[in-house]
Amino acid sequence: MENQDIIMGIIIHGGNARSDAMRAMALAKNAKFSEAEQLMEQVNEELNKAHRIQTDLIQAESRGESTEVSLLMVHAQDHFMNAMTVKDLALEIINLNKKIYQLLGGN
């Protein structure tokens, strides 16, 4: 697989994870906690895919295989790190929405 295709995999999976995490927060805001949690499972799956690609790149580099650091590579890493941050925030926001819902008399 070409380096550009590998990098695009990180961008795609990172972007999918970020989008799913954002949708999960919107679901939690509307007290759809079960759906939000299911979507967060998809977030984990997407992040795991991106992480596997990243790990393969790191292992290849540790074996002495050079990886070109391009603007696209930096962009991919930004997507991945941003998605991980949004995931962490989404988990907190979902939990906060659950507590608010319970305090307001929800089940």
XYZ file of C-alpha atoms in Angstrom:
107
model
C 0.000 0.000 0.000
C 1.325 3.435 -0.893
C 2.292 5.881 1.825
C -0.442 8.302 0.729
C -3.101 5.571 0.996
C -1.859 4.677 4.474
C -2.031 8.302 5.570
C -5.531 8.679 4.127
C -6.593 5.716 6.269
C -5.611 7.626 9.403
C -7.496 10.703 8.179
C -10.629 8.747 7.278
C -10.808 6.704 10.485
C -9.925 9.706 12.637
C -12.575 11.799 10.894
C -15.183 9.059 11.280
C -14.392 8.764 14.986
C -14.652 12.514 15.542
C -17.968 12.737 13.665
C -19.418 9.793 15.578
C -18.323 11.289 18.905
C -20.010 14.575 18.014
C -23.215 12.731 17.098
C -23.033 10.774 20.367
C -22.901 14.023 22.335
C -25.967 15.298 20.473
C -27.809 12.064 21.265
C -26.915 12.353 24.955
C -28.149 15.940 24.983
C -31.539 14.509 23.984
C -31.375 11.770 26.656
C -30.722 9.013 24.089
C -27.985 7.491 26.212
C -28.125 3.942 24.906
C -27.734 5.160 21.327
C -24.921 7.495 22.379
C -23.063 4.647 24.056
C -23.454 2.426 20.991
C -22.061 5.208 18.848
C -19.130 5.580 21.233
C -18.343 1.901 20.614
C -18.059 2.775 16.917
C -15.777 5.660 17.887
C -13.491 3.181 19.627
C -13.503 0.892 16.585
C -12.577 3.757 14.248
C -9.838 4.983 16.579
C -8.465 1.448 16.865
C -8.254 1.238 13.065
C -6.403 4.553 12.879
C -4.142 3.506 15.736
C -3.254 0.227 14.013
C -2.211 2.148 10.906
C -0.157 4.551 13.006
C 1.461 1.653 14.886
C 2.392 -0.021 11.599
C 4.109 3.203 10.489
C 5.975 3.475 13.790
C 7.092 -0.155 13.670
C 8.252 0.220 10.082
C 10.281 3.259 11.040
C 11.808 1.416 14.003
C 12.949 -1.276 11.530
C 14.757 1.438 9.593
C 12.120 1.919 6.897
C 11.964 5.627 6.245
C 8.581 7.365 6.289
C 8.299 10.672 4.503
C 6.985 13.349 6.831
C 4.723 15.400 4.599
C 2.057 17.984 5.225
C -0.467 15.209 4.599
C 1.158 13.083 7.319
C 1.000 16.000 9.764
C -2.647 16.545 8.798
C -3.389 12.866 9.443
C -1.784 13.036 12.880
C -3.817 16.167 13.661
C -7.024 14.367 12.692
C -6.137 11.375 14.835
C -5.169 13.385 17.922
C -8.220 15.623 17.554
C -10.483 12.589 17.332
C -8.990 11.130 20.513
C -9.545 14.425 22.338
C -13.139 14.713 21.113
C -13.754 11.116 22.214
C -12.544 11.888 25.746
C -14.693 15.016 25.898
C -17.691 13.130 24.519
C -17.442 10.546 27.292
C -17.446 13.332 29.895
C -20.330 15.190 28.267
C -22.409 12.025 27.957
C -21.848 11.294 31.653
C -22.711 14.874 32.609
C -25.905 14.715 30.561
C -26.840 11.463 32.323
C -26.377 13.108 35.723
C -28.390 16.158 34.700
C -31.154 13.928 33.375
C -31.237 11.964 36.644
C -31.242 15.126 38.756
C -34.165 16.455 36.754
C -36.151 13.317 37.530
C -35.352 11.171 34.530
C -34.850 7.446 34.892
